[in-house]
Short mmCIF file of C-alpha atoms and ligand atoms in Angstrom, two decimals:
data_model
loop_
_atom_site.label_atom_id
_atom_site.label_comp_id
_atom_site.label_asym_id
_atom_site.label_seq_id
_atom_site.Cartn_x
_atom_site.Cartn_y
_atom_site.Cartn_z
CA MET A 1 110.30 121.59 128.98
CA ILE A 2 111.87 122.34 125.61
CA PHE A 3 109.17 121.46 123.11
CA ASP A 4 105.76 123.02 122.80
CA LYS A 5 103.38 121.61 120.19
CA LYS A 6 104.70 123.85 117.41
CA LYS A 7 108.36 123.05 118.08
CA LEU A 8 107.66 119.34 118.10
CA ILE A 9 106.01 119.62 114.67
CA GLU A 10 109.03 121.57 113.42
CA PHE A 11 111.30 118.82 114.77
CA ARG A 12 109.24 116.18 112.91
CA GLN A 13 109.26 118.17 109.68
CA ASP A 14 113.01 118.67 109.91
CA LEU A 15 113.49 114.88 110.21
CA HIS A 16 111.15 114.54 107.24
CA LYS A 17 113.27 116.91 105.16
CA PHE A 18 116.44 114.86 105.74
CA PRO A 19 115.38 111.20 105.74
CA GLU A 20 117.99 108.45 106.03
CA LEU A 21 117.89 104.76 105.08
CA GLY A 22 118.29 101.88 107.54
CA PHE A 23 121.68 101.78 109.32
CA MET A 24 122.59 105.14 107.78
CA GLU A 25 120.56 107.29 110.22
CA LYS A 26 123.57 109.45 111.16
CA ARG A 27 121.98 112.89 111.21
CA THR A 28 118.73 111.58 112.72
CA LYS A 29 120.62 109.90 115.56
CA SER A 30 122.67 112.99 116.29
CA GLN A 31 119.49 115.12 116.46
CA ILE A 32 117.90 112.64 118.89
CA SER A 33 120.92 112.22 121.16
CA LYS A 34 121.46 115.98 121.32
CA ILE A 35 117.94 116.46 122.71
CA LEU A 36 118.11 113.50 125.11
CA ARG A 37 121.39 114.81 126.54
CA LYS A 38 119.86 118.25 127.01
CA LEU A 39 117.10 116.55 128.99
CA ASN A 40 119.71 114.85 131.23
CA ILE A 41 118.70 111.43 129.97
CA ASP A 42 121.53 108.79 129.86
CA VAL A 43 122.33 108.13 126.22
CA HIS A 44 123.83 104.89 124.84
CA GLU A 45 124.68 105.07 121.16
CA GLY A 46 125.10 101.96 119.07
CA SER A 47 123.34 101.14 115.81
CA GLY A 48 120.36 102.91 117.43
CA ILE A 49 119.94 105.10 120.47
CA LEU A 50 118.95 104.06 123.95
CA GLY A 51 117.84 106.73 126.40
CA ILE A 52 117.58 105.70 130.07
CA LEU A 53 115.61 107.86 132.50
CA LYS A 54 115.38 106.93 136.18
CA SER A 55 113.14 108.52 138.75
CA GLY A 56 112.56 107.51 142.39
CA SER A 57 113.51 104.16 143.85
CA ASN A 58 111.24 101.64 142.11
CA LYS A 59 113.29 98.95 140.31
CA LYS A 60 110.73 98.37 137.57
CA LEU A 61 111.78 99.06 133.95
CA ILE A 62 109.53 99.65 130.98
CA ALA A 63 110.59 100.42 127.40
CA LEU A 64 109.00 102.53 124.66
CA ARG A 65 110.15 102.12 121.07
CA ALA A 66 110.17 104.50 118.11
CA ASP A 67 111.63 103.61 114.70
CA ILE A 68 113.81 106.19 112.92
CA ASP A 69 114.57 104.97 109.37
CA ALA A 70 113.15 106.03 105.99
CA LEU A 71 112.49 104.24 102.69
CA PRO A 72 114.07 104.22 99.20
CA ILE A 73 111.16 106.18 97.64
CA SER A 74 111.25 109.47 95.68
CA GLU A 75 108.79 111.78 97.44
CA THR A 76 106.04 113.34 95.31
CA THR A 77 104.36 115.54 97.93
CA ASN A 78 104.70 119.27 97.70
CA HIS A 79 105.54 120.54 101.18
CA ASN A 80 108.17 123.06 102.10
CA PHE A 81 109.62 120.21 104.20
CA SER A 82 109.51 117.50 101.50
CA SER A 83 112.59 115.26 101.32
CA GLN A 84 115.83 116.92 100.29
CA ASN A 85 117.62 113.56 100.08
CA SER A 86 116.97 112.34 96.57
CA GLY A 87 115.31 108.93 96.37
CA VAL A 88 114.78 108.69 100.15
CA MET A 89 111.52 109.44 101.95
CA HIS A 90 109.90 109.09 105.37
CA ALA A 91 106.95 107.29 103.77
CA CYS A 92 106.06 105.19 106.83
CA GLY A 93 105.81 108.02 109.37
CA HIS A 94 108.82 107.00 111.45
CA ASP A 95 109.69 110.72 111.66
CA GLY A 96 106.33 111.17 113.43
CA HIS A 97 106.88 108.21 115.78
CA THR A 98 110.27 109.68 116.72
CA ALA A 99 108.76 113.12 117.40
CA MET A 100 106.08 111.61 119.68
CA LEU A 101 108.67 109.76 121.76
CA ILE A 102 110.98 112.79 121.96
CA GLY A 103 107.96 114.83 123.10
CA ALA A 104 107.15 112.26 125.79
CA ALA A 105 110.79 112.06 126.94
CA ASP A 106 110.73 115.84 127.26
CA ILE A 107 107.70 115.85 129.59
CA LEU A 108 108.79 112.79 131.59
CA ALA A 109 112.32 114.15 132.14
CA SER A 110 111.00 117.57 133.15
CA LYS A 111 108.17 116.50 135.45
CA ARG A 112 109.48 113.12 136.67
CA ASN A 113 106.00 112.22 137.70
CA PHE A 114 106.78 108.49 137.87
CA ASP A 115 108.73 106.03 140.00
CA GLY A 116 110.99 103.62 138.09
CA THR A 117 113.01 103.53 134.87
CA VAL A 118 111.87 104.34 131.36
CA ILE A 119 113.97 103.12 128.42
CA PHE A 120 113.47 105.12 125.22
CA ILE A 121 114.44 103.00 122.23
CA PHE A 122 115.12 104.76 118.92
CA GLN A 123 115.66 101.81 116.64
CA PRO A 124 117.31 101.93 113.22
CA ASN A 125 116.47 99.89 110.13
CA GLU A 126 112.94 98.76 110.97
CA GLU A 127 112.02 98.53 107.28
CA ASN A 128 114.46 95.69 106.56
CA GLY A 129 113.77 93.90 109.82
CA LEU A 130 117.36 94.24 111.00
CA GLY A 131 117.44 97.08 113.53
CA ALA A 132 115.80 95.48 116.57
CA LYS A 133 118.05 92.43 116.39
CA SER A 134 121.16 94.56 116.00
CA MET A 135 120.25 96.58 119.13
CA LEU A 136 119.55 93.38 121.06
CA ASP A 137 122.83 91.80 119.90
CA GLU A 138 124.88 94.86 120.86
CA GLY A 139 123.61 95.09 124.44
CA PRO A 140 123.00 96.59 126.96
CA LEU A 141 119.31 96.29 126.01
CA SER A 142 119.05 92.50 126.10
CA ASN A 143 120.55 92.39 129.62
CA LEU A 144 118.07 94.85 131.10
CA PRO A 145 115.18 93.33 133.09
CA ILE A 146 112.51 95.10 131.02
CA GLU A 147 109.07 94.13 132.32
CA GLU A 148 107.01 95.64 129.52
CA ILE A 149 107.81 97.04 126.06
CA TYR A 150 105.56 99.09 123.82
CA ALA A 151 105.50 100.47 120.25
CA LEU A 152 102.95 102.23 118.08
CA HIS A 153 102.43 102.82 114.36
CA ASN A 154 100.26 105.31 112.50
CA LEU A 155 97.61 103.88 110.19
CA PRO A 156 96.31 105.87 107.20
CA GLY A 157 92.62 105.42 106.38
CA GLU A 158 91.50 105.17 110.02
CA PRO A 159 90.25 108.21 111.94
CA VAL A 160 92.48 110.37 114.12
CA GLY A 161 91.75 109.55 117.75
CA GLN A 162 91.28 105.85 117.04
CA LEU A 163 93.60 103.39 118.79
CA SER A 164 93.45 99.75 117.84
CA THR A 165 95.25 96.64 118.97
CA ARG A 166 94.56 93.05 119.93
CA HIS A 167 95.75 90.33 122.26
CA GLY A 168 97.97 87.68 120.69
CA LEU A 169 99.03 87.95 117.05
CA ILE A 170 99.01 91.53 115.72
CA CYS A 171 101.36 91.50 112.67
CA SER A 172 102.25 88.81 110.16
CA SER A 173 105.63 87.34 109.40
CA GLU A 174 107.35 88.02 106.10
CA SER A 175 109.33 85.39 104.24
CA LEU A 176 111.03 85.94 100.90
CA PHE A 177 111.45 83.13 98.41
CA GLU A 178 113.40 82.59 95.22
CA ILE A 179 112.83 79.80 92.69
CA ILE A 180 115.53 79.23 90.06
CA ILE A 181 114.55 77.16 87.04
CA GLU A 182 117.34 75.77 84.84
CA GLY A 183 115.77 74.74 81.52
CA GLN A 184 117.45 74.86 78.08
CA SER A 185 117.41 77.78 75.69
CA CYS A 186 117.00 77.19 71.96
CA HIS A 187 115.73 78.76 68.72
CA ALA A 188 112.27 80.28 69.27
CA SER A 189 111.01 78.61 66.06
CA MET A 190 111.89 75.13 67.37
CA PRO A 191 110.82 75.13 71.06
CA GLN A 192 110.61 71.32 71.09
CA MET A 193 114.44 71.28 70.96
CA GLY A 194 114.79 73.10 74.32
CA LYS A 195 113.16 73.32 77.74
CA ASP A 196 111.14 76.52 77.95
CA ALA A 197 111.81 77.98 81.41
CA ILE A 198 109.10 80.66 80.97
CA LEU A 199 106.37 78.06 80.50
CA ILE A 200 107.65 76.10 83.49
CA GLY A 201 107.89 79.29 85.58
CA SER A 202 104.31 80.18 84.65
CA GLU A 203 103.09 76.80 85.90
CA ILE A 204 104.83 77.40 89.22
CA VAL A 205 103.33 80.91 89.57
CA GLN A 206 99.83 79.53 88.99
CA SER A 207 100.28 76.54 91.30
CA ILE A 208 101.62 78.73 94.11
CA GLN A 209 98.34 80.65 93.98
CA SER A 210 96.51 77.41 94.84
CA ILE A 211 98.30 77.06 98.21
CA VAL A 212 95.87 79.44 99.93
CA SER A 213 92.34 78.00 99.61
CA ARG A 214 93.28 74.56 98.18
CA LYS A 215 96.02 73.47 100.58
CA ILE A 216 95.59 75.93 103.47
CA HIS A 217 92.23 77.40 104.55
CA SER A 218 91.33 80.67 102.81
CA ASN A 219 90.62 82.21 106.25
CA SER A 220 94.22 81.74 107.29
CA GLY A 221 95.35 85.30 106.61
CA ILE A 222 98.23 84.00 104.48
CA VAL A 223 99.22 86.16 101.50
CA ILE A 224 101.62 84.78 98.88
CA SER A 225 102.73 86.95 95.96
CA VAL A 226 105.21 86.32 93.15
CA THR A 227 106.72 89.75 92.66
CA GLU A 228 109.50 89.18 90.08
CA PHE A 229 109.78 86.99 86.95
CA ILE A 230 113.30 87.29 85.52
CA THR A 231 114.24 85.48 82.31
CA ASN A 232 117.25 85.25 80.01
CA GLY A 233 115.03 84.94 76.93
CA ASN A 234 115.31 87.33 74.04
CA ARG A 235 113.48 88.23 70.79
CA ASN A 236 114.01 84.89 69.04
CA ILE A 237 115.69 82.94 71.83
CA LEU A 238 113.66 80.71 74.11
CA ALA A 239 114.48 81.36 77.77
CA GLY A 240 116.64 78.66 79.36
CA LYS A 241 116.67 80.22 82.79
CA VAL A 242 113.98 81.85 84.93
CA THR A 243 114.25 83.24 88.43
CA LEU A 244 111.00 83.84 90.32
CA LYS A 245 111.03 85.95 93.46
CA GLY A 246 108.20 86.47 95.89
CA ASP A 247 106.89 87.36 99.32
CA ALA A 248 104.81 85.30 101.78
CA ARG A 249 102.98 86.60 104.86
CA ALA A 250 101.83 84.23 107.60
CA GLN A 251 100.26 84.46 111.04
CA SER A 252 101.99 81.54 112.75
CA LYS A 253 105.24 79.62 112.63
CA GLU A 254 103.28 76.51 111.55
CA GLU A 255 101.79 78.37 108.57
CA ARG A 256 105.25 79.66 107.63
CA ILE A 257 106.63 76.11 107.64
CA ALA A 258 103.63 74.88 105.61
CA ILE A 259 104.10 77.58 102.94
CA GLU A 260 107.75 76.63 102.49
CA LYS A 261 106.86 72.93 102.30
CA PHE A 262 104.21 73.50 99.61
CA ILE A 263 106.42 75.80 97.51
CA ARG A 264 109.16 73.14 97.58
CA GLN A 265 106.66 70.37 96.79
CA ILE A 266 105.15 72.24 93.82
CA SER A 267 108.60 73.09 92.43
CA LYS A 268 109.80 69.51 92.80
CA GLY A 269 106.73 68.11 91.02
CA ILE A 270 106.99 70.54 88.12
CA ALA A 271 110.76 69.89 87.83
CA ILE A 272 110.04 66.15 87.42
CA THR A 273 107.27 66.81 84.88
CA HIS A 274 109.57 68.88 82.66
CA ASP A 275 112.87 67.16 83.45
CA VAL A 276 114.63 70.34 84.59
CA SER A 277 116.39 71.34 87.77
CA ILE A 278 114.66 73.80 90.11
CA GLU A 279 116.25 75.30 93.19
CA VAL A 280 114.13 76.89 95.97
CA LYS A 281 115.42 79.39 98.55
CA PHE A 282 113.14 80.48 101.40
CA LYS A 283 114.11 82.91 104.15
CA THR A 284 112.01 84.48 106.92
CA GLU A 285 112.91 88.15 107.28
CA PHE A 286 110.33 89.19 109.92
CA ILE A 287 108.80 86.86 112.51
CA GLU A 288 105.16 87.29 113.66
CA THR A 289 104.49 90.01 116.26
CA PHE A 290 102.64 88.86 119.38
CA ASN A 291 101.05 91.03 122.06
CA SER A 292 101.19 89.84 125.68
CA LYS A 293 98.22 90.15 127.98
CA ARG A 294 99.37 92.62 130.64
CA PRO A 295 100.83 95.30 128.34
CA THR A 296 97.91 94.96 125.92
CA ASP A 297 95.42 95.44 128.77
CA ALA A 298 97.42 98.53 129.78
CA VAL A 299 97.30 100.01 126.24
CA ILE A 300 93.53 99.52 126.09
CA LYS A 301 93.04 101.06 129.53
CA ILE A 302 95.26 104.11 128.86
CA GLY A 303 93.73 104.68 125.41
CA GLU A 304 90.30 104.88 127.02
CA LYS A 305 91.58 106.97 129.91
CA ILE A 306 92.94 109.71 127.62
CA GLY A 307 89.72 109.74 125.59
CA LEU A 308 90.71 107.79 122.48
CA ASN A 309 88.25 105.63 120.60
CA VAL A 310 89.69 102.17 121.36
CA THR A 311 89.20 99.04 119.25
CA PRO A 312 90.57 96.31 121.53
CA ASN A 313 90.27 93.37 119.12
CA ARG A 314 91.09 94.53 115.61
CA LYS A 315 91.96 91.98 112.91
CA PRO A 316 95.68 91.14 112.67
CA MET A 317 97.63 93.24 110.16
CA SER A 318 99.04 91.60 107.02
CA PHE A 319 102.15 93.77 107.26
CA SER A 320 105.18 92.87 109.34
CA GLU A 321 106.96 94.69 112.17
CA ASP A 322 110.52 94.46 113.41
CA PHE A 323 109.14 95.16 116.91
CA ALA A 324 108.48 91.37 116.87
CA HIS A 325 112.10 90.81 117.91
CA PHE A 326 111.65 93.04 120.97
CA SER A 327 108.30 91.54 121.99
CA ASN A 328 109.86 88.11 121.57
CA CYS A 329 112.35 89.00 124.34
CA PHE A 330 110.11 91.06 126.64
CA PRO A 331 106.31 91.06 127.16
CA GLY A 332 105.09 93.70 124.73
CA CYS A 333 102.23 95.45 122.97
CA PHE A 334 102.16 96.93 119.49
CA PHE A 335 99.21 99.16 118.62
CA LEU A 336 97.98 101.46 115.88
CA LEU A 337 96.83 105.07 115.82
CA GLY A 338 94.58 106.29 112.99
CA ASN A 339 96.36 108.80 110.72
CA GLY A 340 93.11 110.15 109.20
CA GLU A 341 90.36 108.92 106.90
CA LYS A 342 90.50 111.78 104.43
CA GLU A 343 93.03 113.02 101.90
CA PRO A 344 95.92 113.61 102.17
CA PHE A 345 96.22 111.56 105.38
CA SER A 346 94.55 108.46 103.95
CA LYS A 347 97.35 107.95 101.39
CA PRO A 348 98.89 104.54 102.11
CA LEU A 349 102.10 103.82 103.95
CA HIS A 350 105.09 103.31 101.62
CA SER A 351 103.55 105.54 98.94
CA SER A 352 105.40 108.52 97.45
CA TYR A 353 102.28 110.60 98.33
CA TYR A 354 102.10 109.45 101.96
CA ASN A 355 101.51 112.20 104.55
CA PHE A 356 102.08 111.84 108.26
CA ASN A 357 99.41 113.71 110.20
CA ASP A 358 101.05 116.12 112.65
CA ASP A 359 97.92 116.06 114.84
CA LEU A 360 99.06 112.61 115.95
CA ILE A 361 102.17 113.91 117.65
CA GLU A 362 100.29 115.31 120.66
CA ILE A 363 98.08 112.21 120.86
CA GLY A 364 101.09 109.90 120.86
CA ARG A 365 102.97 112.06 123.34
CA LYS A 366 100.01 112.22 125.72
CA PHE A 367 99.55 108.46 125.45
CA TRP A 368 103.21 107.66 126.24
CA VAL A 369 103.26 109.97 129.27
CA ALA A 370 99.98 108.57 130.65
CA LEU A 371 101.20 105.00 130.09
CA VAL A 372 104.47 105.61 131.97
CA GLU A 373 102.64 107.30 134.86
CA ASP A 374 100.29 104.31 135.05
CA ARG A 375 102.90 101.55 134.76
CA LEU A 376 105.42 103.26 137.07
CA PRO A 377 103.12 105.05 139.53
CA LYS A 378 104.49 107.55 141.99
CA LEU A 379 103.18 106.58 145.39
ZN1 ZN B 401 107.23 100.78 106.71
ZN1 ZN B 402 106.67 101.76 109.62
#
């Protein structure tokens, strides 16, 4: 065994110091593959890293995923391991997820106390929802008969030692939309001579907010936000063009289709009212993440077995997860581990003040090892 608790924390903090954005995880990947090779694990490098560890004669395969990318955020914490890469930060704890899986690979490769094959997936570019698909498209992952696949995420604000998950839907989808309004600019003192795209854009923003509660039930879990309002107006020039951009989260494909339909319907109606042209673009970046029964039952059982406080039926998360692409191909379970209720560990994900709690590394490592020993038992 290479890593004791202290060394694993140092490994995590080193990744934290040199974070890399999606599909640019060069140093991170080389650190990971170096360790896996030392552990005599078969390494396949593509956009991410696949480690394959066989033990015994059982043909069963299970896969464990960690994400390795960072975010375009300027870190404002004050550690001696704070980000040295300007404008890039591990603000989602993927450095911690990677350390947990490396720690588990270390124990599993050294002890080989299981019978079967474990696939360690270190996936790139989770944050933009592109990494899982790229690994699946490259092969050999998609051709492997993986029976179960698992991934975890830390969750600030919930206590350390708490594991939560649920059967069925666990994370929402994310769709991005863009609405382009072509009005007519004119002199600000004579607005009746033009077609004010700001006024028209404002009507659309307000009407979109009526989709949840007036067109779709307020219990749906749908969140729709307009996040950008871009105009070509100026001091005394009425805006002729407005581009609205926004983000929609849904918990089913049907809801996703309904959101798109209503945004198009609202835009069309307002375009007719004001005699302007309005173009709508709508693209789903992340699909919903679903948990299958068998792996979810296993996560609940192992969480309890290693002494965690397990919430087996938490509410679905409004955030999205690229793991959805993996669990769409193989039966999977995505679950959450509390990162701490108190400062600084309660600072939210994707914040420049976010802090991954190093106490989680041993919990995650212990969980992964116990899960593998349960799913691939040595007879
Ligand atoms: Zn994130
Ligand atoms: Zn994340």
